[in-house]
Amino acid sequence: MNSAVSEPVLIGIDWGTSSLRAFLIGAEGEVLDSVSSPEGIMHVPDGNFEAVFANLVGQWMTKARLPVLASGMITSRNGWVETPYETVPLGADDLARALVPHRTACGVELSFITGVTTEHESGPDVMRGEETQIIGASALGMSDGVFVMPGTHSKWIRVVDGRIEDYATYMTGEIFSALRGHTILGALIEDGPFSAEGFKQGVTAGLKERSSLLHDLFHVRTLPLMGKIAPTMVADYLSGLLIGAEISAGADRGNKDGRVTIIGRNDLADRYETALGIAGVDSRRAPDDIVAMGHFLIARSAGLLL
Amino acid sequence: MNSAVSEPVLIGIDWGTSSLRAFLIGAEGEVLDSVSSPEGIMHVPDGNFEAVFANLVGQWMTKARLPVLASGMITSRNGWVETPYETVPLGADDLARALVPHRTACGVELSFITGVTTEHESGPDVMRGEETQIIGASALGMSDGVFVMPGTHSKWIRVVDGRIEDYATYMTGEIFSALRGHTILGALIEDGPFSAEGFKQGVTAGLKERSSLLHDLFHVRTLPLMGKIAPTMVADYLSGLLIGAEISAGADRGNKDGRVTIIGRNDLADRYETALGIAGVDSRRAPDDIVAMGHFLIARSAGLLL
């Protein structure tokens, strides 16, 4: 493919809570152009999504009216249009059938990709946006395996034959912040550069079989209290302990080939790569812009491509 | 014994972070009189422990100079005199040998009971005050078994032949507050009367084998979000989930007779009794004022009784 001469066929928007990204997508699913904005759904003045949308895609609509797909928290209760959840297992075709069309005041047609849920007895899981990334990754030589999306609420997703078979959410990132900021565990933390040793010790403790997080967390206090680790190691020990506990549960969920694909490009994703290594689990990184490929595949399955 | 005619032989003080209790103790370890105060170590103006102490025991010192033992956070870094930790296993005799004497400005002798630690590879545990309660309980027909002391930092303690064999701390209470007050889990909570059904469902989820707390906690959001439990049940579901997870780990630690003794008289202790019942674990409640019996036994072992 040659993106220099490719004509755009689709606009994809990944519209999250705190930011958004929009993509101009070519005939092979490749990204021709993209734009980022801090106008996540929590930062849209007066809920005027229409204005943000018009400003965002207007630059790409000069020649032709392109079809537009939007995914992410934009379809939640606090978003533009609330859509229902589809239930796993599902693939691009199911998400294509479940698209929710919307016509803007300016007469532009767009389609919302719905969220995805699970129906486990212990309780449902919910996601909005991640399913589109996974569908995209599955087209890039990653149609089977276990994926992790590190974050405030990490997702562990099992993909079989390009379809989302099952997944689970872990509140690791948000719990880290609450424990650090609002419990006694923060009291002995001293800021400093990343402590690889503190992180490693934490991961090792978190990976331990038959351990209890409610108990192990107390060591985040006692280890520095008794002089066993330095105060500048404590935050990374806590981070490692939680990520280790998450990996211990998540990497085990129906992981046949023993490898995990990490989706994400930030420092947090680097931590997961390190922690998976400590756990003895092979990992690889998903390519960038898989969400745009997800938009492309779902739009194609829905017959929406220009 | 007849407390009406018994002469006092000892004063015991259980001096914690947020409150304290002092006991006038008779020749059999029985409580002749007691007084409570909100002057825990965090509420002593200008760190003037001496003044609080003099005011507290003065009323009982009119006839004779009684020996005084103090236990609890009063021996921590933020207390009156910081003392080292003794290491498990230990009994009344070990704590008696480790007493730290102190002479007040007014010339009153008192002895501090030191804190107790563990030396596990994964990290140490620490307590100050609970060891005295356990020593007391062991003299009241409870010289063997597993004890739980519910609280901000719950303790699970294994007692063999009247000695503290091992113990572990669980941050359950503090983590409940942090999650409720400072994560998205609080957002869907509606206040209401205690929800026995919400609590029970939470305990059952927390007791589940091979579950991950970092994942299960997300259900505290999704269950009400998807209309599976009412908003007024959510806080008790969260409480039950955490207590269930604690019991799952704690009640299992070397518990030979399968019974747990609950130390505490508050609502929280009632929750643990309910949760242990759901777990199929027999429980009983320790009598009141076991801490005074602990002071008595340690003082007797040290040859300090009047």
Coordinates of C-alpha atoms in Angstrom, one line a residue:
Chain A
M1 CA 0.0 0.0 0.0
N2 CA 1.1 3.5 -0.7
S3 CA -0.5 6.0 1.6
A4 CA 0.8 8.9 -0.5
V5 CA -1.7 8.2 -3.2
S6 CA -4.5 6.4 -1.3
E7 CA -7.8 8.1 -1.1
P8 CA -9.6 8.3 2.3
V9 CA -12.5 6.0 2.8
L10 CA -13.4 6.5 6.4
I11 CA -13.0 8.7 9.5
G12 CA -12.6 6.9 12.8
I13 CA -12.8 8.6 16.2
D14 CA -11.6 7.1 19.5
W15 CA -13.4 9.4 21.9
G16 CA -12.5 8.7 25.5
T17 CA -13.0 10.2 28.9
S18 CA -10.1 12.5 29.1
S19 CA -9.0 12.8 25.4
L20 CA -9.8 11.8 21.9
R21 CA -8.1 10.9 18.7
A22 CA -9.5 11.1 15.1
F23 CA -8.1 9.3 12.1
L24 CA -8.4 9.7 8.4
I25 CA -8.3 6.2 7.1
G26 CA -7.4 4.8 3.7
A27 CA -8.6 1.9 1.6
E28 CA -6.4 -0.7 3.3
G29 CA -7.2 0.5 6.8
E30 CA -4.0 2.6 6.9
V31 CA -3.9 6.0 8.7
L32 CA -3.6 8.9 6.3
D33 CA -3.8 11.6 8.8
S34 CA -4.7 12.0 12.5
V35 CA -5.5 14.6 15.1
S36 CA -5.5 14.5 18.9
S37 CA -7.5 16.6 21.3
P38 CA -7.9 16.9 25.1
E39 CA -11.7 17.2 24.5
G40 CA -12.6 13.9 26.1
I41 CA -16.2 13.6 27.2
M42 CA -15.4 15.1 30.6
H43 CA -13.9 18.2 28.9
V44 CA -16.6 19.1 26.4
P45 CA -18.1 22.5 27.4
D46 CA -21.9 22.2 28.0
G47 CA -21.9 18.7 26.5
N48 CA -21.7 20.3 23.0
F49 CA -20.2 17.2 21.3
E50 CA -21.6 18.4 18.0
A51 CA -19.3 21.5 18.0
V52 CA -16.2 19.4 18.9
F53 CA -17.2 16.9 16.2
A54 CA -17.7 19.5 13.5
N55 CA -14.5 21.2 14.2
L56 CA -12.6 17.9 14.3
V57 CA -13.8 16.3 11.0
G58 CA -14.6 19.4 9.0
Q59 CA -11.0 19.6 7.7
W60 CA -11.4 16.1 6.2
M61 CA -14.8 16.6 4.7
T62 CA -13.9 19.1 2.1
K63 CA -14.0 16.9 -1.0
A64 CA -16.4 14.2 -0.1
R65 CA -18.7 13.2 2.8
L66 CA -16.8 10.4 4.4
P67 CA -18.5 7.8 6.7
V68 CA -17.6 8.3 10.3
L69 CA -17.3 5.7 13.1
A70 CA -16.9 6.7 16.8
S71 CA -15.9 4.4 19.6
G72 CA -15.2 4.8 23.3
M73 CA -16.8 6.5 26.3
I74 CA -18.6 8.8 23.9
T75 CA -21.4 6.1 24.0
S76 CA -21.7 6.1 27.8
R77 CA -24.3 7.7 30.0
N78 CA -22.1 10.9 30.2
G79 CA -21.3 10.8 26.5
W80 CA -23.1 12.0 23.3
V81 CA -25.5 9.1 22.7
E82 CA -25.8 6.3 25.2
T83 CA -25.8 2.9 23.5
P84 CA -26.5 -0.6 24.9
Y85 CA -23.8 -3.3 25.3
E86 CA -23.2 -6.3 23.1
T87 CA -22.2 -9.5 24.9
V88 CA -19.1 -11.6 24.3
P89 CA -18.2 -13.6 22.3
L90 CA -18.2 -11.3 19.3
G91 CA -16.3 -10.1 16.3
A92 CA -16.3 -7.3 13.8
D93 CA -19.4 -8.6 12.1
D94 CA -21.4 -8.5 15.4
L95 CA -20.2 -5.0 16.2
A96 CA -21.1 -3.9 12.6
R97 CA -24.6 -5.2 13.1
A98 CA -24.9 -3.3 16.4
L99 CA -23.8 0.1 15.1
V100 CA -26.0 2.9 16.3
P101 CA -26.5 5.5 13.6
H102 CA -26.8 9.2 14.5
R103 CA -27.4 12.3 12.3
T104 CA -25.9 15.5 13.5
A105 CA -27.7 18.9 13.3
C106 CA -25.5 19.7 10.3
G107 CA -26.7 16.6 8.6
V108 CA -23.6 14.5 8.9
E109 CA -24.2 10.8 9.4
L110 CA -22.0 9.0 12.0
S111 CA -22.2 5.5 13.6
F112 CA -21.4 4.7 17.2
I113 CA -19.7 1.4 18.1
T114 CA -21.5 0.0 21.1
G115 CA -19.8 -1.1 24.3
V116 CA -19.2 -4.8 25.2
T117 CA -20.2 -6.7 28.3
T118 CA -19.8 -10.2 29.8
E119 CA -22.4 -12.3 31.6
H120 CA -20.5 -14.0 34.3
E121 CA -22.4 -15.2 37.4
S122 CA -20.0 -13.2 39.7
G123 CA -20.8 -10.0 37.9
P124 CA -20.7 -8.4 34.5
D125 CA -17.8 -6.5 33.0
V126 CA -18.1 -3.5 30.8
M127 CA -15.9 -1.7 28.2
R128 CA -16.4 1.0 25.6
G129 CA -13.6 1.5 23.1
E130 CA -11.2 -1.3 23.9
E131 CA -13.2 -3.7 21.8
T132 CA -12.4 -1.6 18.7
Q133 CA -8.7 -1.7 19.4
I134 CA -8.8 -5.5 19.9
I135 CA -10.7 -6.0 16.6
G136 CA -8.0 -3.9 14.9
A137 CA -5.1 -5.8 16.5
S138 CA -6.7 -9.1 15.4
A139 CA -6.2 -8.0 11.7
L140 CA -2.5 -7.4 12.3
G141 CA -1.2 -10.9 12.7
M142 CA -2.7 -11.1 16.2
S143 CA -5.9 -13.0 15.7
D144 CA -5.4 -15.3 18.7
G145 CA -4.1 -14.9 22.2
V146 CA -4.3 -12.9 25.4
F147 CA -4.1 -9.1 25.3
V148 CA -3.6 -6.7 28.2
M149 CA -4.5 -3.0 28.1
P150 CA -2.8 -1.4 31.1
G151 CA -4.6 1.6 32.6
T152 CA -6.7 3.0 35.4
H153 CA -8.9 0.0 34.7
S154 CA -6.8 -2.6 33.0
K155 CA -8.4 -5.1 30.6
W156 CA -7.3 -8.6 30.0
I157 CA -8.8 -9.9 26.8
R158 CA -8.9 -13.4 25.3
V159 CA -9.1 -13.4 21.5
V160 CA -9.9 -16.6 19.5
D161 CA -9.9 -16.5 15.7
G162 CA -10.2 -12.7 15.6
R163 CA -13.1 -12.6 17.9
I164 CA -13.3 -11.4 21.5
E165 CA -14.0 -14.6 23.5
D166 CA -13.9 -13.2 27.0
Y167 CA -12.3 -10.4 29.1
A168 CA -11.9 -9.1 32.6
T169 CA -11.3 -5.7 34.1
Y170 CA -8.8 -5.0 36.9
M171 CA -9.0 -1.8 38.9
T172 CA -5.2 -1.7 39.4
G173 CA -4.4 1.8 38.4
E174 CA -7.2 3.5 40.3
I175 CA -6.6 1.4 43.4
F176 CA -2.9 2.4 43.3
S177 CA -3.9 6.1 43.3
A178 CA -6.4 5.6 46.1
L179 CA -3.9 3.6 48.3
R180 CA -1.1 6.0 47.7
G181 CA -3.1 9.2 48.2
H182 CA -5.6 8.2 50.9
T183 CA -4.2 5.5 53.1
I184 CA -1.3 5.2 55.5
L185 CA 0.7 3.5 52.7
G186 CA 1.4 7.0 51.3
A187 CA 2.9 8.2 54.5
L188 CA 6.3 6.6 54.1
I189 CA 6.6 7.2 50.3
E190 CA 9.4 9.5 49.2
D191 CA 9.5 10.7 45.6
G192 CA 12.4 9.8 43.5
P193 CA 13.4 8.3 40.1
F194 CA 11.9 5.0 39.1
S195 CA 13.3 2.3 41.4
A196 CA 13.7 -0.9 39.3
E197 CA 14.6 -2.8 42.5
G198 CA 11.6 -1.7 44.4
F199 CA 9.3 -2.5 41.4
K200 CA 10.9 -5.9 41.0
Q201 CA 10.5 -6.8 44.7
G202 CA 6.9 -5.7 44.6
V203 CA 6.1 -7.7 41.4
T204 CA 7.7 -10.8 43.0
A205 CA 5.6 -10.4 46.1
G206 CA 2.4 -9.9 44.0
L207 CA 3.0 -13.0 41.9
K208 CA 3.3 -15.2 44.9
E209 CA 0.8 -18.1 45.0
R210 CA -1.9 -18.1 47.6
S211 CA -1.1 -14.7 48.9
S212 CA -3.7 -12.2 50.0
L213 CA -3.5 -8.7 48.7
L214 CA -5.2 -7.2 51.8
H215 CA -2.3 -8.6 53.8
D216 CA 0.5 -8.1 51.4
L217 CA -0.3 -4.4 51.1
F218 CA 0.6 -3.9 54.7
H219 CA 4.2 -4.7 53.8
V220 CA 4.2 -1.5 51.8
R221 CA 4.2 0.1 55.3
T222 CA 6.2 -2.3 57.3
L223 CA 9.1 -2.8 54.9
P224 CA 10.2 0.9 55.0
L225 CA 9.1 1.2 58.7
M226 CA 11.6 -1.6 59.6
G227 CA 14.3 -0.3 57.3
K228 CA 14.0 -3.2 54.8
I229 CA 13.5 -0.9 51.8
A230 CA 14.3 2.7 51.2
P231 CA 11.4 5.3 51.2
T232 CA 12.3 6.2 47.6
M233 CA 11.5 2.5 46.6
V234 CA 8.1 2.4 48.3
A235 CA 5.9 3.8 45.5
D236 CA 7.4 1.4 42.9
Y237 CA 7.1 -1.5 45.3
L238 CA 3.4 -0.7 45.7
S239 CA 3.0 -0.4 41.9
G240 CA 4.8 -3.7 41.4
L241 CA 2.8 -5.5 44.1
L242 CA -0.5 -4.5 42.4
I243 CA 0.7 -5.2 38.8
G244 CA 2.2 -8.6 40.0
A245 CA -1.1 -9.5 41.6
E246 CA -3.0 -8.5 38.4
I247 CA -0.7 -10.5 36.1
S248 CA -0.9 -13.5 38.4
A249 CA -4.6 -13.6 37.8
G250 CA -4.9 -12.1 34.3
A251 CA -2.1 -13.9 32.4
D252 CA -3.5 -17.2 33.5
R253 CA -7.0 -16.8 32.1
G254 CA -7.1 -19.3 29.2
N255 CA -3.7 -18.4 27.9
K256 CA -2.8 -21.3 25.7
D257 CA 0.4 -20.1 24.0
G258 CA 1.7 -18.5 27.2
R259 CA 2.3 -15.2 25.5
V260 CA 0.7 -11.8 26.3
T261 CA 0.3 -8.9 23.8
I262 CA 0.6 -5.5 25.5
I263 CA -1.5 -2.7 24.0
G264 CA -0.2 0.7 25.0
R265 CA 2.8 2.9 24.5
N266 CA 3.3 4.7 27.8
D267 CA 5.4 4.2 30.9
L268 CA 2.7 2.0 32.4
A269 CA 2.9 -0.4 29.4
D270 CA 6.7 -0.6 30.0
R271 CA 6.0 -1.6 33.6
Y272 CA 3.8 -4.4 32.4
E273 CA 6.4 -5.6 30.0
T274 CA 9.0 -5.7 32.9
A275 CA 6.5 -7.4 35.2
L276 CA 5.6 -10.1 32.6
G277 CA 9.3 -10.8 32.2
I278 CA 9.7 -11.2 36.0
A279 CA 6.7 -13.6 35.8
G280 CA 8.4 -15.6 33.1
V281 CA 5.7 -14.7 30.6
D282 CA 6.6 -13.9 27.0
S283 CA 5.2 -10.6 25.8
R284 CA 5.1 -8.5 22.6
R285 CA 3.8 -5.0 21.9
A286 CA 0.8 -4.3 19.6
P287 CA 1.5 -1.8 16.8
D288 CA 0.3 1.8 17.0
D289 CA -3.1 3.0 15.7
I290 CA -4.8 -0.4 15.9
V291 CA -8.0 1.4 16.9
A292 CA -8.1 2.9 13.4
M293 CA -7.8 -0.6 11.9
G294 CA -10.7 -1.6 14.2
H295 CA -12.8 1.3 12.8
F296 CA -11.9 0.2 9.3
L297 CA -12.8 -3.5 9.8
I298 CA -16.1 -2.8 11.5
A299 CA -17.1 -0.2 8.8
R300 CA -16.2 -2.6 6.1
S301 CA -18.2 -5.4 7.7
A302 CA -21.1 -2.9 7.8
G303 CA -20.7 -2.0 4.2
L304 CA -20.1 1.6 5.1
L305 CA -16.8 2.3 3.4
L306 CA -16.9 5.0 0.8
Chain B
M1 CA -13.5 -14.1 93.5
N2 CA -15.4 -11.3 95.0
S3 CA -14.6 -7.9 93.5
A4 CA -16.4 -6.1 96.3
V5 CA -13.7 -6.9 98.8
S6 CA -10.7 -7.4 96.5
E7 CA -7.8 -4.9 96.9
P8 CA -6.3 -3.5 93.8
V9 CA -2.9 -4.8 92.8
L10 CA -2.2 -3.2 89.4
I11 CA -3.3 -0.4 87.0
G12 CA -3.4 -1.3 83.3
I13 CA -3.6 1.2 80.5
D14 CA -4.6 0.3 76.9
W15 CA -3.4 3.5 75.2
G16 CA -4.3 3.6 71.5
T17 CA -4.2 6.0 68.6
S18 CA -7.7 7.5 69.0
S19 CA -8.7 6.6 72.6
L20 CA -7.5 4.9 75.8
R21 CA -8.9 2.8 78.6
A22 CA -7.4 2.4 82.0
F23 CA -8.2 -0.4 84.5
L24 CA -7.9 -0.9 88.2
I25 CA -7.1 -4.5 88.5
G26 CA -7.6 -6.9 91.5
A27 CA -5.7 -9.9 92.7
E28 CA -7.3 -12.4 90.3
G29 CA -6.9 -10.1 87.3
E30 CA -10.5 -8.9 87.6
V31 CA -11.4 -5.3 86.7
L32 CA -12.4 -3.3 89.9
D33 CA -12.9 0.0 88.1
S34 CA -12.2 1.4 84.7
V35 CA -12.2 4.7 82.8
S36 CA -12.2 5.6 79.1
S37 CA -10.9 8.8 77.5
P38 CA -10.7 10.1 73.9
E39 CA -7.1 11.1 74.7
G40 CA -5.5 8.6 72.3
I41 CA -1.9 9.5 71.3
M42 CA -3.1 11.6 68.4
H43 CA -5.3 13.7 70.7
V44 CA -2.8 14.6 73.5
P45 CA -2.2 18.3 73.5
D46 CA 1.5 19.2 73.0
G47 CA 2.4 15.5 73.5
N48 CA 1.9 16.0 77.2
F49 CA 1.3 12.3 78.0
E50 CA 2.5 12.9 81.6
A51 CA -0.4 15.2 82.3
V52 CA -3.0 12.8 80.8
F53 CA -1.4 10.0 82.8
A54 CA -1.4 11.8 86.1
N55 CA -5.0 12.8 85.7
L56 CA -6.0 9.3 84.8
V57 CA -4.4 7.2 87.5
G58 CA -4.3 9.8 90.3
Q59 CA -7.8 8.8 91.5
W60 CA -6.5 5.3 92.1
M61 CA -3.2 6.1 93.7
T62 CA -4.6 7.6 96.9
K63 CA -3.9 4.7 99.3
A64 CA -0.9 3.0 97.7
R65 CA 1.5 3.4 94.8
L66 CA 0.2 0.7 92.4
P67 CA 2.4 -0.7 89.7
V68 CA 1.3 0.5 86.2
L69 CA 1.5 -1.3 82.8
A70 CA 0.8 0.5 79.6
S71 CA 0.3 -1.1 76.2
G72 CA -0.7 0.1 72.7
M73 CA 0.4 2.7 70.3
I74 CA 1.7 4.8 73.3
T75 CA 5.0 2.9 72.6
S76 CA 5.1 3.9 68.9
R77 CA 7.2 6.7 67.3
N78 CA 4.4 9.1 67.9
G79 CA 3.8 8.0 71.5
W80 CA 5.3 8.7 74.8
V81 CA 8.3 6.3 74.8
E82 CA 9.2 4.4 71.6
T83 CA 10.1 0.8 72.4
P84 CA 11.5 -1.9 70.1
Y85 CA 9.5 -4.9 68.9
E86 CA 9.7 -8.5 70.3
T87 CA 9.5 -11.3 67.7
V88 CA 7.0 -14.1 67.6
P89 CA 6.6 -16.8 69.0
L90 CA 6.2 -15.3 72.5
G91 CA 4.2 -15.5 75.6
A92 CA 3.5 -13.5 78.8
D93 CA 7.0 -14.3 80.2
D94 CA 8.8 -13.0 77.1
L95 CA 6.7 -9.8 77.2
A96 CA 7.4 -9.5 80.9
R97 CA 11.2 -9.7 80.3
A98 CA 10.9 -7.1 77.6
L99 CA 9.1 -4.5 79.7
V100 CA 10.5 -1.0 79.3
P101 CA 10.5 0.9 82.6
H102 CA 9.8 4.6 82.8
R103 CA 9.8 7.1 85.7
T104 CA 7.5 10.1 85.3
A105 CA 8.4 13.6 86.4
C106 CA 6.2 13.0 89.4
G107 CA 8.2 9.9 90.4
V108 CA 5.7 7.3 89.4
E109 CA 7.1 4.2 87.9
L110 CA 5.4 2.6 85.0
S111 CA 6.3 -0.1 82.5
F112 CA 5.6 -0.2 78.8
I113 CA 4.7 -3.4 77.0
T114 CA 6.6 -3.5 73.7
G115 CA 5.1 -4.2 70.3
V116 CA 5.4 -7.5 68.6
T117 CA 6.8 -8.3 65.1
T118 CA 7.1 -11.2 62.7
E119 CA 10.1 -12.1 60.6
H120 CA 8.6 -13.5 57.4
E121 CA 10.6 -13.3 54.2
S122 CA 7.8 -11.5 52.4
G123 CA 7.8 -8.7 55.0
P124 CA 7.4 -8.1 58.7
D125 CA 4.2 -7.5 60.5
V126 CA 3.9 -5.1 63.4
M127 CA 1.4 -4.6 66.3
R128 CA 1.3 -2.7 69.5
G129 CA -1.4 -3.4 72.0
E130 CA -3.1 -6.4 70.4
E131 CA -0.5 -8.8 71.9
T132 CA -1.7 -7.8 75.4
Q133 CA -5.3 -8.6 74.6
I134 CA -4.3 -12.0 73.2
I135 CA -2.3 -12.9 76.3
G136 CA -5.3 -12.0 78.3
A137 CA -7.7 -14.1 76.2
S138 CA -5.4 -17.0 76.5
A139 CA -6.0 -17.1 80.3
L140 CA -9.8 -17.2 79.8
G141 CA -10.1 -20.7 78.4
M142 CA -8.8 -19.6 75.0
S143 CA -5.2 -20.8 75.1
D144 CA -5.3 -22.3 71.6
G145 CA -6.8 -21.3 68.3
V146 CA -7.1 -18.6 65.7
F147 CA -8.2 -15.1 66.8
V148 CA -9.4 -12.2 64.7
M149 CA -9.4 -8.6 65.8
P150 CA -11.5 -6.7 63.2
G151 CA -10.5 -3.1 62.6
T152 CA -8.9 -0.6 60.3
H153 CA -6.0 -3.0 60.2
S154 CA -7.4 -6.4 61.1
K155 CA -5.2 -8.9 62.9
W156 CA -5.4 -12.7 62.5
I157 CA -3.5 -14.4 65.3
R158 CA -2.6 -18.0 65.9
V159 CA -2.2 -19.0 69.6
V160 CA -0.7 -22.2 70.7
D161 CA -0.5 -23.1 74.4
G162 CA -1.1 -19.6 75.5
R163 CA 1.6 -18.1 73.3
I164 CA 1.4 -16.0 70.2
E165 CA 2.7 -18.3 67.5
D166 CA 2.2 -16.1 64.4
Y167 CA 0.0 -13.4 63.1
A168 CA -0.8 -11.3 60.0
T169 CA -2.4 -7.9 59.4
Y170 CA -5.0 -7.2 56.8
M171 CA -5.7 -3.6 55.8
T172 CA -9.3 -4.3 55.1
G173 CA -10.9 -1.4 57.0
E174 CA -8.7 1.3 55.7
I175 CA -8.9 0.0 52.1
F176 CA -12.7 0.0 52.4
S177 CA -12.7 3.7 53.3
A178 CA -10.2 4.6 50.6
L179 CA -12.2 2.7 47.9
R180 CA -15.5 4.1 49.0
G181 CA -14.3 7.7 49.4
H182 CA -11.7 8.0 46.6
T183 CA -12.5 5.7 43.7
I184 CA -15.3 5.3 41.2
L185 CA -16.8 2.6 43.4
G186 CA -18.2 5.3 45.7
A187 CA -20.1 6.9 42.9
L188 CA -23.0 4.4 42.7
I189 CA -23.3 4.0 46.5
E190 CA -26.6 5.3 48.1
D191 CA -26.8 5.4 51.9
G192 CA -29.4 3.3 53.6
P193 CA -29.9 0.8 56.4
F194 CA -27.6 -2.2 56.6
S195 CA -28.3 -4.5 53.6
A196 CA -27.9 -8.1 54.9
E197 CA -28.4 -9.3 51.3
G198 CA -25.8 -7.0 49.8
F199 CA -23.4 -8.0 52.5
K200 CA -24.0 -11.7 52.0
Q201 CA -23.6 -11.5 48.2
G202 CA -20.3 -9.6 48.8
V203 CA -19.0 -12.1 51.3
T204 CA -19.8 -15.0 49.0
A205 CA -17.9 -13.3 46.1
G206 CA -15.0 -12.6 48.4
L207 CA -14.8 -16.2 49.6
K208 CA -14.5 -17.6 46.1
E209 CA -11.5 -19.7 45.4
R210 CA -8.9 -18.4 42.9
S211 CA -10.6 -15.0 42.6
S212 CA -8.7 -11.8 42.2
L213 CA -9.7 -8.8 44.4
L214 CA -8.4 -6.3 41.8
H215 CA -11.0 -7.8 39.3
D216 CA -13.8 -8.6 41.8
L217 CA -13.8 -5.0 43.0
F218 CA -14.9 -3.9 39.6
H219 CA -18.2 -5.7 40.2
V220 CA -18.9 -3.2 42.9
R221 CA -19.4 -0.8 40.0
T222 CA -20.9 -3.0 37.3
L223 CA -23.5 -4.8 39.4
P224 CA -25.4 -1.6 40.3
L225 CA -24.6 -0.1 36.8
M226 CA -26.3 -3.0 35.1
G227 CA -29.2 -3.0 37.7
K228 CA -28.1 -6.3 39.3
I229 CA -28.1 -4.9 42.8
A230 CA -29.7 -1.8 44.2
P231 CA -27.6 1.3 45.0
T232 CA -28.4 1.0 48.7
M233 CA -26.8 -2.5 48.7
V234 CA -23.5 -1.4 47.2
A235 CA -21.7 -0.2 50.3
D236 CA -22.4 -3.5 52.2
Y237 CA -21.6 -5.5 49.1
L238 CA -18.1 -3.8 49.1
S239 CA -17.8 -4.4 52.8
G240 CA -18.7 -8.1 52.4
L241 CA -16.4 -8.6 49.5
L242 CA -13.4 -7.3 51.4
I243 CA -14.2 -9.1 54.6
G244 CA -14.9 -12.3 52.7
A245 CA -11.5 -12.0 50.9
E246 CA -9.9 -11.4 54.3
I247 CA -11.6 -14.4 55.9
S248 CA -10.7 -16.6 53.0
A249 CA -7.0 -16.0 53.6
G250 CA -7.0 -15.4 57.4
A251 CA -9.2 -18.2 58.7
D252 CA -7.1 -20.7 56.8
R253 CA -3.8 -19.9 58.4
G254 CA -3.0 -23.0 60.5
N255 CA -6.5 -23.2 61.9
K256 CA -6.6 -26.8 63.3
D257 CA -9.9 -26.8 65.1
G258 CA -11.7 -24.8 62.4
R259 CA -13.0 -22.2 64.9
V260 CA -12.2 -18.5 65.1
T261 CA -12.5 -16.3 68.2
I262 CA -13.6 -12.8 67.5
I263 CA -12.2 -10.0 69.7
G264 CA -14.3 -6.9 69.6
R265 CA -17.8 -5.7 70.6
N266 CA -18.7 -3.3 67.8
D267 CA -20.8 -3.5 64.6
L268 CA -17.7 -4.5 62.7
A269 CA -17.2 -7.6 64.9
D270 CA -20.9 -8.5 64.2
R271 CA -20.1 -8.4 60.4
Y272 CA -17.2 -10.7 60.9
E273 CA -19.4 -13.1 62.9
T274 CA -22.0 -13.1 60.0
A275 CA -19.3 -13.5 57.4
L276 CA -17.6 -16.4 59.2
G277 CA -21.1 -18.1 59.4
I278 CA -21.4 -17.7 55.6
A279 CA -18.0 -19.2 55.2
G280 CA -19.1 -22.2 57.3
V281 CA -16.5 -21.4 60.0
D282 CA -17.5 -21.7 63.7
S283 CA -16.9 -18.6 65.7
R284 CA -17.2 -17.4 69.3
R285 CA -16.7 -14.0 71.0
A286 CA -14.0 -13.2 73.4
P287 CA -15.1 -11.7 76.8
D288 CA -14.8 -8.0 77.5
D289 CA -11.7 -6.5 79.2
I290 CA -9.3 -9.2 78.1
V291 CA -6.7 -6.5 77.8
A292 CA -6.8 -6.0 81.6
M293 CA -6.2 -9.7 82.1
G294 CA -3.2 -9.4 79.7
H295 CA -1.8 -6.5 81.8
F296 CA -2.3 -8.7 84.9
L297 CA -0.6 -11.8 83.5
I298 CA 2.4 -9.9 82.2
A299 CA 2.8 -7.9 85.4
R300 CA 2.6 -11.2 87.4
S301 CA 5.2 -12.8 85.2
A302 CA 7.4 -9.8 85.8
G303 CA 6.9 -10.0 89.6
L304 CA 5.4 -6.5 89.6
L305 CA 2.1 -7.1 91.3
L306 CA 1.6 -5.2 94.6

